PDB file of C-alpha atoms in Angstrom:
ATOM      1  CA  GLN A 142     183.855  67.901  98.603  1.00 86.00           C
ATOM      2  CA  THR A 143     181.421  66.516  96.051  1.00 87.00           C
ATOM      3  CA  ASP A 144     181.970  69.531  93.808  1.00 87.00           C
ATOM      4  CA  ILE A 145     185.706  68.965  93.939  1.00 90.00           C
ATOM      5  CA  PHE A 146     185.274  65.318  92.947  1.00 91.00           C
ATOM      6  CA  ILE A 147     182.942  66.259  90.104  1.00 89.00           C
ATOM      7  CA  ASN A 148     185.269  68.995  88.830  1.00 86.00           C
ATOM      8  CA  ARG A 149     188.137  66.502  88.861  1.00 92.00           C
ATOM      9  CA  GLN A 150     185.930  63.937  87.079  1.00 90.00           C
ATOM     10  CA  GLN A 151     186.321  61.604  90.072  1.00 93.00           C
ATOM     11  CA  LEU A 152     182.735  60.480  89.684  1.00 94.00           C
ATOM     12  CA  GLU A 153     182.943  57.304  91.764  1.00 94.00           C
ATOM     13  CA  GLN A 154     184.148  59.347  94.755  1.00 94.00           C
ATOM     14  CA  ALA A 155     181.431  61.915  94.107  1.00 94.00           C
ATOM     15  CA  ARG A 156     178.829  59.127  94.093  1.00 95.00           C
ATOM     16  CA  THR A 157     180.131  57.721  97.408  1.00 95.00           C
ATOM     17  CA  THR A 158     180.079  61.143  99.055  1.00 94.00           C
ATOM     18  CA  LEU A 159     176.578  61.879  97.779  1.00 94.00           C
ATOM     19  CA  LEU A 160     175.264  58.506  98.961  1.00 94.00           C
ATOM     20  CA  ASP A 161     176.650  59.231 102.438  1.00 94.00           C
ATOM     21  CA  LEU A 162     174.977  62.650 102.384  1.00 92.00           C
ATOM     22  CA  LYS A 163     171.710  61.103 101.213  1.00 92.00           C
ATOM     23  CA  LYS A 164     171.661  58.912 104.327  1.00 93.00           C
ATOM     24  CA  LEU A 165     172.179  61.948 106.560  1.00 92.00           C
ATOM     25  CA  LEU A 166     169.856  64.369 104.777  1.00 92.00           C
ATOM     26  CA  ILE A 167     167.017  62.115 103.649  1.00 89.00           C
ATOM     27  CA  ASN A 168     164.629  64.980 102.827  1.00 89.00           C
ATOM     28  CA  ASN A 169     167.062  67.032 100.759  1.00 88.00           C
ATOM     29  CA  GLY A 170     165.864  66.951  97.131  1.00 86.00           C
ATOM     30  CA  LYS A 171     169.107  68.383  95.760  1.00 89.00           C
ATOM     31  CA  ILE A 172     171.138  65.307  96.648  1.00 93.00           C
ATOM     32  CA  PRO A 173     169.215  62.876  94.404  1.00 95.00           C
ATOM     33  CA  ILE A 174     169.498  65.380  91.551  1.00 94.00           C
ATOM     34  CA  ARG A 175     173.283  65.527  91.966  1.00 94.00           C
ATOM     35  CA  LEU A 176     173.374  61.733  92.181  1.00 96.00           C
ATOM     36  CA  ALA A 177     171.323  61.557  88.996  1.00 96.00           C
ATOM     37  CA  GLN A 178     173.819  63.826  87.237  1.00 95.00           C
ATOM     38  CA  VAL A 179     176.767  61.733  88.430  1.00 96.00           C
ATOM     39  CA  GLU A 180     175.072  58.503  87.323  1.00 97.00           C
ATOM     40  CA  PHE A 181     174.250  60.097  83.982  1.00 97.00           C
ATOM     41  CA  ASP A 182     177.868  61.130  83.517  1.00 95.00           C
ATOM     42  CA  LEU A 183     178.912  57.564  84.383  1.00 95.00           C
ATOM     43  CA  GLY A 184     176.522  56.259  81.708  1.00 96.00           C
ATOM     44  CA  ASN A 185     174.065  54.698  84.170  1.00 97.00           C
ATOM     45  CA  ILE A 186     170.862  56.106  82.701  1.00 97.00           C
ATOM     46  CA  ASP A 187     168.479  53.833  84.630  1.00 97.00           C
ATOM     47  CA  ALA A 188     170.110  54.804  87.933  1.00 97.00           C
ATOM     48  CA  SER A 189     170.007  58.454  86.886  1.00 97.00           C
ATOM     49  CA  LEU A 190     166.293  58.189  86.109  1.00 97.00           C
ATOM     50  CA  GLY A 191     165.701  56.503  89.472  1.00 96.00           C
ATOM     51  CA  TYR A 192     167.378  59.328  91.370  1.00 96.00           C
ATOM     52  CA  LEU A 193     165.425  61.931  89.407  1.00 96.00           C
ATOM     53  CA  GLU A 194     162.226  60.108  90.344  1.00 94.00           C
ATOM     54  CA  ASP A 195     163.372  60.121  93.995  1.00 92.00           C
ATOM     55  CA  ALA A 196     163.983  63.857  93.795  1.00 92.00           C
ATOM     56  CA  ILE A 197     160.498  64.526  92.483  1.00 91.00           C
ATOM     57  CA  THR A 198     158.990  62.804  95.542  1.00 89.00           C
ATOM     58  CA  LEU A 199     160.863  65.281  97.742  1.00 88.00           C
ATOM     59  CA  SER A 200     159.957  68.408  95.783  1.00 82.00           C
ATOM     60  CA  GLN A 201     157.190  68.910  93.246  1.00 77.00           C
ATOM     61  CA  ASN A 202     159.064  71.938  91.825  1.00 82.00           C
ATOM     62  CA  ILE A 203     161.538  69.674  90.068  1.00 86.00           C
ATOM     63  CA  ARG A 204     161.087  69.155  86.343  1.00 92.00           C
ATOM     64  CA  LYS A 205     159.926  65.742  85.182  1.00 95.00           C
ATOM     65  CA  PRO A 206     162.787  63.220  85.030  1.00 96.00           C
ATOM     66  CA  GLU A 207     162.390  62.555  81.310  1.00 97.00           C
ATOM     67  CA  VAL A 208     162.678  66.268  80.520  1.00 97.00           C
ATOM     68  CA  VAL A 209     165.865  66.540  82.580  1.00 96.00           C
ATOM     69  CA  LEU A 210     167.369  63.553  80.772  1.00 97.00           C
ATOM     70  CA  ALA A 211     166.415  65.090  77.415  1.00 97.00           C
ATOM     71  CA  ASP A 212     168.296  68.266  78.386  1.00 96.00           C
ATOM     72  CA  TRP A 213     171.351  66.354  79.553  1.00 97.00           C
ATOM     73  CA  PHE A 214     171.492  64.293  76.370  1.00 97.00           C
ATOM     74  CA  ARG A 215     171.100  67.444  74.266  1.00 95.00           C
ATOM     75  CA  ARG A 216     174.024  69.072  76.081  1.00 94.00           C
ATOM     76  CA  LYS A 217     176.132  66.002  75.304  1.00 94.00           C
ATOM     77  CA  GLY A 218     175.168  66.293  71.635  1.00 94.00           C
ATOM     78  CA  ASN A 219     173.170  63.059  71.615  1.00 96.00           C
ATOM     79  CA  PHE A 220     170.081  64.366  69.856  1.00 95.00           C
ATOM     80  CA  GLU A 221     168.474  60.983  69.225  1.00 96.00           C
ATOM     81  CA  GLU A 222     168.440  60.153  72.942  1.00 97.00           C
ATOM     82  CA  SER A 223     167.305  63.695  73.712  1.00 97.00           C
ATOM     83  CA  LYS A 224     164.420  63.276  71.272  1.00 97.00           C
ATOM     84  CA  LYS A 225     163.501  59.915  72.797  1.00 97.00           C
ATOM     85  CA  TRP A 226     163.298  61.342  76.313  1.00 98.00           C
ATOM     86  CA  ILE A 227     161.445  64.563  75.459  1.00 98.00           C
ATOM     87  CA  THR A 228     158.840  62.718  73.391  1.00 97.00           C
ATOM     88  CA  THR A 229     158.453  60.173  76.193  1.00 97.00           C
ATOM     89  CA  ALA A 230     157.818  63.043  78.610  1.00 97.00           C
ATOM     90  CA  ALA A 231     155.284  64.674  76.275  1.00 97.00           C
ATOM     91  CA  GLU A 232     153.415  61.381  75.867  1.00 96.00           C
ATOM     92  CA  ARG A 233     153.590  60.439  79.554  1.00 96.00           C
ATOM     93  CA  TYR A 234     152.456  63.857  80.841  1.00 95.00           C
ATOM     94  CA  PRO A 235     150.124  65.251  78.148  1.00 96.00           C
ATOM     95  CA  GLU A 236     148.302  67.516  80.615  1.00 96.00           C
ATOM     96  CA  ASN A 237     151.422  68.884  82.325  1.00 95.00           C
ATOM     97  CA  VAL A 238     151.917  72.493  81.269  1.00 95.00           C
ATOM     98  CA  SER A 239     155.619  72.683  82.072  1.00 95.00           C
ATOM     99  CA  VAL A 240     156.342  69.500  80.108  1.00 97.00           C
ATOM    100  CA  GLN A 241     154.462  70.870  77.111  1.00 97.00           C
ATOM    101  CA  ILE A 242     156.399  74.147  77.349  1.00 97.00           C
ATOM    102  CA  ASP A 243     159.693  72.250  77.558  1.00 97.00           C
ATOM    103  CA  TYR A 244     158.645  70.100  74.617  1.00 97.00           C
ATOM    104  CA  SER A 245     157.740  73.159  72.545  1.00 97.00           C
ATOM    105  CA  ARG A 246     161.093  74.758  73.393  1.00 96.00           C
ATOM    106  CA  TRP A 247     162.876  71.531  72.411  1.00 96.00           C
ATOM    107  CA  LEU A 248     160.983  71.402  69.105  1.00 97.00           C
ATOM    108  CA  LEU A 249     161.845  75.041  68.406  1.00 96.00           C
ATOM    109  CA  GLN A 250     165.536  74.408  69.113  1.00 93.00           C
ATOM    110  CA  SER A 251     165.324  71.401  66.778  1.00 93.00           C
ATOM    111  CA  GLU A 252     163.812  73.628  64.081  1.00 94.00           C
ATOM    112  CA  LYS A 253     160.530  71.722  64.064  1.00 96.00           C
ATOM    113  CA  ILE A 254     158.583  74.950  63.932  1.00 96.00           C
ATOM    114  CA  PRO A 255     155.042  73.786  63.023  1.00 95.00           C
ATOM    115  CA  GLU A 256     155.189  71.134  65.753  1.00 97.00           C
ATOM    116  CA  ALA A 257     156.503  73.676  68.266  1.00 97.00           C
ATOM    117  CA  ARG A 258     153.616  76.027  67.448  1.00 96.00           C
ATOM    118  CA  LYS A 259     151.091  73.235  67.955  1.00 97.00           C
ATOM    119  CA  VAL A 260     152.569  72.190  71.303  1.00 97.00           C
ATOM    120  CA  ILE A 261     152.817  75.745  72.664  1.00 97.00           C
ATOM    121  CA  GLY A 262     149.150  76.187  71.695  1.00 96.00           C
ATOM    122  CA  LYS A 263     148.348  73.150  73.806  1.00 96.00           C
ATOM    123  CA  ALA A 264     150.366  74.579  76.717  1.00 96.00           C
ATOM    124  CA  GLU A 265     148.399  77.798  76.398  1.00 96.00           C
ATOM    125  CA  GLN A 266     145.096  75.881  76.470  1.00 96.00           C
ATOM    126  CA  LEU A 267     146.288  74.083  79.593  1.00 95.00           C
ATOM    127  CA  GLY A 268     146.766  77.437  81.312  1.00 95.00           C
ATOM    128  CA  GLY A 269     150.483  77.963  80.834  1.00 94.00           C
ATOM    129  CA  ASP A 270     152.099  81.130  82.153  1.00 95.00           C
ATOM    130  CA  ALA A 271     151.133  83.905  79.733  1.00 95.00           C
ATOM    131  CA  TYR A 272     154.610  85.386  79.681  1.00 96.00           C
ATOM    132  CA  ILE A 273     156.435  82.114  78.979  1.00 96.00           C
ATOM    133  CA  VAL A 274     153.873  81.061  76.377  1.00 97.00           C
ATOM    134  CA  GLY A 275     154.004  84.495  74.747  1.00 96.00           C
ATOM    135  CA  TYR A 276     157.789  84.441  74.597  1.00 97.00           C
ATOM    136  CA  LEU A 277     157.808  81.057  72.891  1.00 97.00           C
ATOM    137  CA  LYS A 278     155.071  82.146  70.505  1.00 97.00           C
ATOM    138  CA  GLY A 279     157.197  85.171  69.635  1.00 97.00           C
ATOM    139  CA  GLN A 280     160.270  83.018  69.062  1.00 97.00           C
ATOM    140  CA  ILE A 281     158.264  80.659  66.880  1.00 97.00           C
ATOM    141  CA  ALA A 282     156.888  83.570  64.836  1.00 97.00           C
ATOM    142  CA  PHE A 283     160.422  84.920  64.416  1.00 97.00           C
ATOM    143  CA  ALA A 284     161.694  81.499  63.330  1.00 96.00           C
ATOM    144  CA  GLN A 285     158.886  81.367  60.764  1.00 95.00           C
ATOM    145  CA  ARG A 286     159.978  84.809  59.557  1.00 95.00           C
ATOM    146  CA  SER A 287     156.605  86.186  60.556  1.00 95.00           C
ATOM    147  CA  TYR A 288     158.244  89.330  61.892  1.00 95.00           C
ATOM    148  CA  GLU A 289     155.053  91.340  62.388  1.00 95.00           C
ATOM    149  CA  MET A 290     153.623  88.554  64.551  1.00 96.00           C
ATOM    150  CA  ALA A 291     156.905  88.296  66.464  1.00 96.00           C
ATOM    151  CA  GLU A 292     156.876  92.075  66.950  1.00 96.00           C
ATOM    152  CA  MET A 293     153.358  91.889  68.362  1.00 96.00           C
ATOM    153  CA  HIS A 294     154.269  89.125  70.839  1.00 97.00           C
ATOM    154  CA  PHE A 295     157.451  90.811  72.073  1.00 97.00           C
ATOM    155  CA  ASP A 296     155.746  94.198  72.318  1.00 95.00           C
ATOM    156  CA  VAL A 297     153.076  92.656  74.574  1.00 96.00           C
ATOM    157  CA  LEU A 298     155.775  90.978  76.670  1.00 97.00           C
ATOM    158  CA  LEU A 299     157.652  94.248  77.157  1.00 95.00           C
ATOM    159  CA  LYS A 300     154.459  95.861  78.393  1.00 95.00           C
ATOM    160  CA  MET A 301     154.201  93.034  80.923  1.00 94.00           C
ATOM    161  CA  LYS A 302     157.897  93.231  81.927  1.00 95.00           C
ATOM    162  CA  PRO A 303     159.522  96.422  80.617  1.00 94.00           C
ATOM    163  CA  SER A 304     162.969  95.472  81.915  1.00 94.00           C
ATOM    164  CA  ASP A 305     163.197  92.104  80.104  1.00 94.00           C
ATOM    165  CA  ALA A 306     166.340  92.426  77.993  1.00 96.00           C
ATOM    166  CA  ASP A 307     165.670  89.184  76.097  1.00 95.00           C
ATOM    167  CA  ALA A 308     162.224  90.310  74.962  1.00 95.00           C
ATOM    168  CA  ALA A 309     163.625  93.762  74.083  1.00 96.00           C
ATOM    169  CA  ASN A 310     166.361  92.131  72.011  1.00 96.00           C
ATOM    170  CA  MET A 311     163.867  89.898  70.178  1.00 96.00           C
ATOM    171  CA  LEU A 312     161.607  92.910  69.547  1.00 96.00           C
ATOM    172  CA  ALA A 313     164.573  94.809  68.105  1.00 95.00           C
ATOM    173  CA  LEU A 314     165.476  91.885  65.862  1.00 96.00           C
ATOM    174  CA  SER A 315     161.859  91.658  64.703  1.00 95.00           C
ATOM    175  CA  LEU A 316     161.800  95.372  63.904  1.00 95.00           C
ATOM    176  CA  ILE A 317     165.079  95.143  61.988  1.00 95.00           C
ATOM    177  CA  GLU A 318     163.561  92.446  59.787  1.00 94.00           C
ATOM    178  CA  SER A 319     160.401  94.457  59.152  1.00 88.00           C
ATOM    179  CA  THR A 320     159.562  95.510  55.608  1.00 88.00           C
ATOM    180  CA  ASP A 321     158.590  98.922  57.049  1.00 87.00           C
ATOM    181  CA  PRO A 322     161.778 101.056  57.041  1.00 87.00           C
ATOM    182  CA  THR A 323     160.360 103.334  59.767  1.00 88.00           C
ATOM    183  CA  LYS A 324     160.563 100.399  62.189  1.00 87.00           C
ATOM    184  CA  HIS A 325     164.270  99.886  61.599  1.00 85.00           C
TER     185      HIS A 325
END
């Protein structure tokens, strides 16, 4: 029923239904996340943040609230608010690997390449997943037009996960850009 209300943009009804569900299923972390999205769509950012913070108490696997808000603002095309929330997250959780990875990805998407490289280096020092860190390092190298470096990163990734189509595609793009015609 909530999905129907959301699809119809009947957000007040969606909120009411979700609040009723929250009372019944107090340990379900998905409900506060949906409530946060509804509140965000209604323009109630403080309420949205509160529900995201509730969700994180129910499941530690949920991304930090500030990172989620940064993503939602980016999807809406509000890059200033997105920047505010992602930088807040990076400052608030400087030792959190996943926040640093998300921040690096955000910087890369914003074409702030030197900053993205610095942040992904920090994530790597903090013990970030080698595959995720390597993929971002490869994307950063590609964005910097350092195609040999990108090739190296994506080649390593394909040895780790031979069936990764994204890494294979990025390796192919890196090879196409190579100055060595034999790599084309």
